[in-house]
């Protein structure tokens, strides 16, 4: 089955800095890679996703890159703000398989 | 108009009791899931139902039994609760079986077993 590794488990940055969270996956057939943000006490919500036919996707201050050869994908947040503080989860899936989640990264943005 | 709603939001109960958590989605999705999130925030899949049929059960103890009366509802019944069952349980749904589309999560049920 799919195995998703996510690093780092905790990331602390100053407001305005960039943050990068990295994930690797094991199943080369995986073709869908979503990222979820979970604020304290709230539900996980999709913030951005990428499919295997695309190498990069941007949405304002967030971007995701995918390297299929190396089987890794990353979330980039620029100009971080305190409201970006949350737990971020990556996931990988294909076809009818249930998504496999990474173990999460706790991002702390200090004002 | 909440897309995925689960009740109750908080549940405190004693060891050995039986409890249920209800989940409903009004998105017309075919697939629903139950996830368990432990204190370390790890999201672990428990069950997935596609059009009322169980399609996965990730080695969850048989004290946990999902019930889906129709594709808009997936309830979770837990027998003989144990301390280790304390966690946040999330219901989720997606348009079709599998993970090639976004999953929509409910607000979670924080279960505390004392």
Short mmCIF file of C-alpha atoms in Angstrom, two decimals:
data_model
loop_
_atom_site.label_atom_id
_atom_site.label_comp_id
_atom_site.label_asym_id
_atom_site.label_seq_id
_atom_site.Cartn_x
_atom_site.Cartn_y
_atom_site.Cartn_z
CA UNK A 1 0.00 0.00 0.00
CA UNK A 2 0.87 3.65 -0.16
CA UNK A 3 3.19 5.15 2.44
CA UNK A 4 3.42 8.92 2.89
CA UNK A 5 6.20 10.51 4.91
CA UNK A 6 5.86 14.16 5.92
CA UNK A 7 8.54 16.49 7.28
CA UNK A 8 9.06 18.40 9.45
CA UNK A 9 6.64 17.50 12.21
CA UNK A 10 6.93 21.02 13.62
CA UNK A 11 7.91 24.21 11.83
CA UNK A 12 8.35 27.54 13.53
CA UNK A 13 8.81 30.72 11.46
CA UNK A 14 8.64 34.47 11.88
CA UNK A 15 5.81 36.36 10.28
CA UNK A 16 6.72 37.25 6.72
CA UNK A 17 9.08 34.32 6.26
CA UNK A 18 8.43 31.43 3.90
CA UNK A 19 7.51 27.93 5.05
CA UNK A 20 8.10 24.69 3.19
CA UNK A 21 6.63 21.31 4.08
CA UNK A 22 7.79 18.22 2.25
CA UNK A 23 6.18 14.85 1.61
CA UNK A 24 7.35 11.69 -0.07
CA UNK A 25 5.20 8.83 -1.29
CA UNK A 26 5.92 5.25 -2.22
CA UNK A 27 3.33 4.26 -4.84
CA UNK A 28 4.44 5.51 -8.24
CA UNK A 29 0.85 5.10 -9.49
CA UNK A 30 -0.46 7.77 -7.10
CA UNK A 31 -1.87 10.64 -9.13
CA UNK A 32 -3.64 12.98 -6.73
CA UNK A 33 -1.93 14.98 -3.98
CA UNK A 34 -4.09 17.20 -1.78
CA UNK A 35 -3.01 19.40 1.11
CA UNK A 36 -5.30 20.02 4.07
CA UNK A 37 -5.09 22.69 6.74
CA UNK A 38 -6.47 22.02 10.20
CA UNK A 39 -6.76 24.96 12.55
CA UNK A 40 -6.90 24.30 16.26
CA UNK A 41 -10.17 22.62 17.17
CA UNK A 42 -11.43 22.70 13.60
CA UNK A 43 -11.88 20.24 10.77
CA UNK A 44 -9.26 19.57 8.07
CA UNK A 45 -10.00 21.60 4.95
CA UNK A 46 -8.48 21.38 1.50
CA UNK A 47 -6.25 24.34 0.67
CA UNK A 48 -4.65 23.18 -2.56
CA UNK A 49 -4.21 20.02 -4.58
CA UNK A 50 -2.20 18.86 -7.54
CA UNK A 51 -2.57 16.04 -10.01
CA UNK A 52 0.24 14.05 -11.53
CA UNK A 53 0.02 15.71 -14.93
CA UNK A 54 1.08 19.04 -13.42
CA UNK A 55 4.42 20.00 -11.89
CA UNK A 56 3.41 23.11 -9.98
CA UNK A 57 0.27 24.90 -8.91
CA UNK A 58 -0.14 28.28 -7.21
CA UNK A 59 -2.94 29.97 -5.37
CA UNK A 60 -1.98 33.39 -4.01
CA UNK A 61 0.57 32.79 -1.22
CA UNK A 62 0.52 29.01 -1.40
CA UNK A 63 2.02 26.74 -4.01
CA UNK A 64 2.57 23.04 -4.40
CA UNK A 65 5.28 21.36 -6.45
CA UNK A 66 5.39 17.76 -7.55
CA UNK A 67 8.38 15.71 -8.63
CA UNK A 68 7.03 12.40 -9.92
CA UNK A 69 10.45 10.94 -10.63
CA UNK A 70 11.60 11.45 -7.08
CA UNK A 71 8.10 10.80 -5.69
CA UNK A 72 7.96 13.87 -3.55
CA UNK A 73 5.77 16.95 -3.34
CA UNK A 74 6.01 20.11 -1.30
CA UNK A 75 3.83 22.87 0.04
CA UNK A 76 5.25 26.40 -0.06
CA UNK A 77 3.72 29.27 1.87
CA UNK A 78 5.17 32.72 1.26
CA UNK A 79 4.81 35.83 3.42
CA UNK A 80 3.48 33.79 6.31
CA UNK A 81 0.92 35.34 8.63
CA UNK A 82 -0.16 34.34 12.15
CA UNK A 83 -3.41 32.97 10.73
CA UNK A 84 -1.37 30.43 8.76
CA UNK A 85 -0.61 28.73 12.08
CA UNK A 86 -2.22 25.29 11.89
CA UNK A 87 -1.51 21.62 11.26
CA UNK A 88 -0.98 20.83 7.59
CA UNK A 89 -1.50 17.37 6.14
CA UNK A 90 -0.37 16.05 2.81
CA UNK A 91 -1.99 13.03 1.20
CA UNK A 92 -1.52 10.80 -1.81
CA UNK A 93 -4.01 8.61 -3.65
CA UNK A 94 -4.90 6.97 -6.93
CA UNK A 95 -7.98 5.59 -8.57
CA UNK A 96 -10.43 4.12 -6.12
CA UNK A 97 -7.91 3.90 -3.28
CA UNK A 98 -8.49 5.77 -0.06
CA UNK A 99 -6.06 8.69 0.39
CA UNK A 100 -3.09 8.03 2.62
CA UNK A 101 -2.31 10.97 4.87
CA UNK A 102 1.05 12.14 6.15
CA UNK A 103 1.42 12.52 9.89
CA UNK A 104 0.98 16.28 9.79
CA UNK A 105 3.16 19.37 10.28
CA UNK A 106 2.41 21.85 13.01
CA UNK A 107 3.23 25.29 11.59
CA UNK A 108 3.69 28.10 14.09
CA UNK A 109 4.00 31.64 12.76
CA UNK A 110 5.33 34.08 15.32
CA UNK A 111 4.16 37.71 15.01
CA UNK B 1 -26.32 24.65 5.45
CA UNK B 2 -23.51 22.47 6.74
CA UNK B 3 -22.15 20.07 4.11
CA UNK B 4 -21.02 17.29 6.47
CA UNK B 5 -22.44 17.37 9.96
CA UNK B 6 -21.80 15.01 12.83
CA UNK B 7 -23.29 14.78 16.29
CA UNK B 8 -22.49 15.07 19.05
CA UNK B 9 -19.54 17.45 19.02
CA UNK B 10 -18.41 16.30 22.45
CA UNK B 11 -18.99 12.96 24.11
CA UNK B 12 -17.79 12.04 27.58
CA UNK B 13 -18.58 8.55 28.77
CA UNK B 14 -17.40 5.82 31.08
CA UNK B 15 -15.42 2.75 30.17
CA UNK B 16 -17.57 -0.14 29.13
CA UNK B 17 -20.42 1.97 27.77
CA UNK B 18 -21.79 1.79 24.23
CA UNK B 19 -22.11 5.01 22.24
CA UNK B 20 -22.95 6.18 18.73
CA UNK B 21 -21.82 9.10 16.60
CA UNK B 22 -24.02 10.22 13.74
CA UNK B 23 -22.93 11.70 10.43
CA UNK B 24 -24.91 13.17 7.57
CA UNK B 25 -23.84 14.80 4.32
CA UNK B 26 -26.03 16.87 2.02
CA UNK B 27 -23.56 17.04 -0.86
CA UNK B 28 -24.94 14.07 -2.77
CA UNK B 29 -21.60 12.29 -2.46
CA UNK B 30 -21.29 8.57 -3.02
CA UNK B 31 -18.54 7.88 -0.51
CA UNK B 32 -18.29 8.50 3.22
CA UNK B 33 -15.47 7.83 5.65
CA UNK B 34 -14.66 7.68 9.33
CA UNK B 35 -11.25 8.84 10.54
CA UNK B 36 -9.75 8.71 14.02
CA UNK B 37 -7.39 11.51 15.03
CA UNK B 38 -5.27 10.73 18.05
CA UNK B 39 -3.53 13.15 20.40
CA UNK B 40 -0.58 13.37 17.99
CA UNK B 41 -2.93 14.59 15.26
CA UNK B 42 -2.46 11.53 13.04
CA UNK B 43 -5.50 10.99 10.79
CA UNK B 44 -6.15 7.26 10.58
CA UNK B 45 -8.78 5.85 8.23
CA UNK B 46 -11.23 3.53 9.94
CA UNK B 47 -13.97 2.84 7.42
CA UNK B 48 -15.11 3.86 4.01
CA UNK B 49 -18.56 3.32 2.57
CA UNK B 50 -19.47 3.68 -1.07
CA UNK B 51 -23.17 3.76 -1.80
CA UNK B 52 -23.92 2.00 1.48
CA UNK B 53 -21.37 -0.75 0.94
CA UNK B 54 -18.29 -1.11 3.08
CA UNK B 55 -15.22 -0.89 0.89
CA UNK B 56 -12.47 -0.78 3.46
CA UNK B 57 -11.91 -1.58 7.12
CA UNK B 58 -8.43 -0.73 8.32
CA UNK B 59 -7.99 -3.36 11.04
CA UNK B 60 -10.31 -1.57 13.39
CA UNK B 61 -11.47 -3.58 16.44
CA UNK B 62 -14.86 -5.16 15.91
CA UNK B 63 -16.18 -3.09 18.82
CA UNK B 64 -16.52 -0.40 16.15
CA UNK B 65 -19.37 -0.93 13.74
CA UNK B 66 -20.34 1.52 11.00
CA UNK B 67 -23.91 1.63 9.84
CA UNK B 68 -25.14 3.33 6.70
CA UNK B 69 -28.92 3.46 6.31
CA UNK B 70 -28.50 5.39 3.05
CA UNK B 71 -25.68 7.04 1.16
CA UNK B 72 -26.21 10.35 2.97
CA UNK B 73 -25.65 8.87 6.42
CA UNK B 74 -22.80 6.94 8.01
CA UNK B 75 -23.08 6.36 11.73
CA UNK B 76 -20.42 4.90 14.00
CA UNK B 77 -21.37 2.68 16.89
CA UNK B 78 -18.80 1.76 19.51
CA UNK B 79 -19.32 -1.04 22.03
CA UNK B 80 -17.54 -1.54 25.33
CA UNK B 81 -15.61 1.71 25.19
CA UNK B 82 -12.00 1.69 26.34
CA UNK B 83 -9.69 4.47 27.51
CA UNK B 84 -7.69 4.14 24.29
CA UNK B 85 -10.75 5.01 22.25
CA UNK B 86 -10.45 8.61 23.42
CA UNK B 87 -9.78 10.67 20.30
CA UNK B 88 -11.42 13.00 17.83
CA UNK B 89 -13.49 11.14 15.25
CA UNK B 90 -14.06 12.78 11.88
CA UNK B 91 -16.63 11.84 9.33
CA UNK B 92 -15.89 12.84 5.73
CA UNK B 93 -17.37 12.44 2.28
CA UNK B 94 -16.16 12.63 -1.29
CA UNK B 95 -17.97 12.59 -4.63
CA UNK B 96 -16.82 9.11 -5.58
CA UNK B 97 -14.98 6.14 -4.24
CA UNK B 98 -11.32 6.73 -3.76
CA UNK B 99 -9.13 9.74 -3.32
CA UNK B 100 -8.87 11.57 -6.60
CA UNK B 101 -11.14 14.33 -5.40
CA UNK B 102 -11.40 16.49 -2.32
CA UNK B 103 -12.70 15.01 0.91
CA UNK B 104 -15.08 17.16 2.95
CA UNK B 105 -14.79 16.70 6.70
CA UNK B 106 -17.34 17.10 9.45
CA UNK B 107 -16.50 19.22 12.48
CA UNK B 108 -15.36 16.22 14.50
CA UNK B 109 -16.57 14.48 17.65
CA UNK B 110 -14.25 14.62 20.62
CA UNK B 111 -14.75 11.37 22.51
CA UNK B 112 -13.40 11.16 26.04
CA UNK B 113 -13.58 7.85 27.86
CA UNK B 114 -13.13 8.07 31.62
#
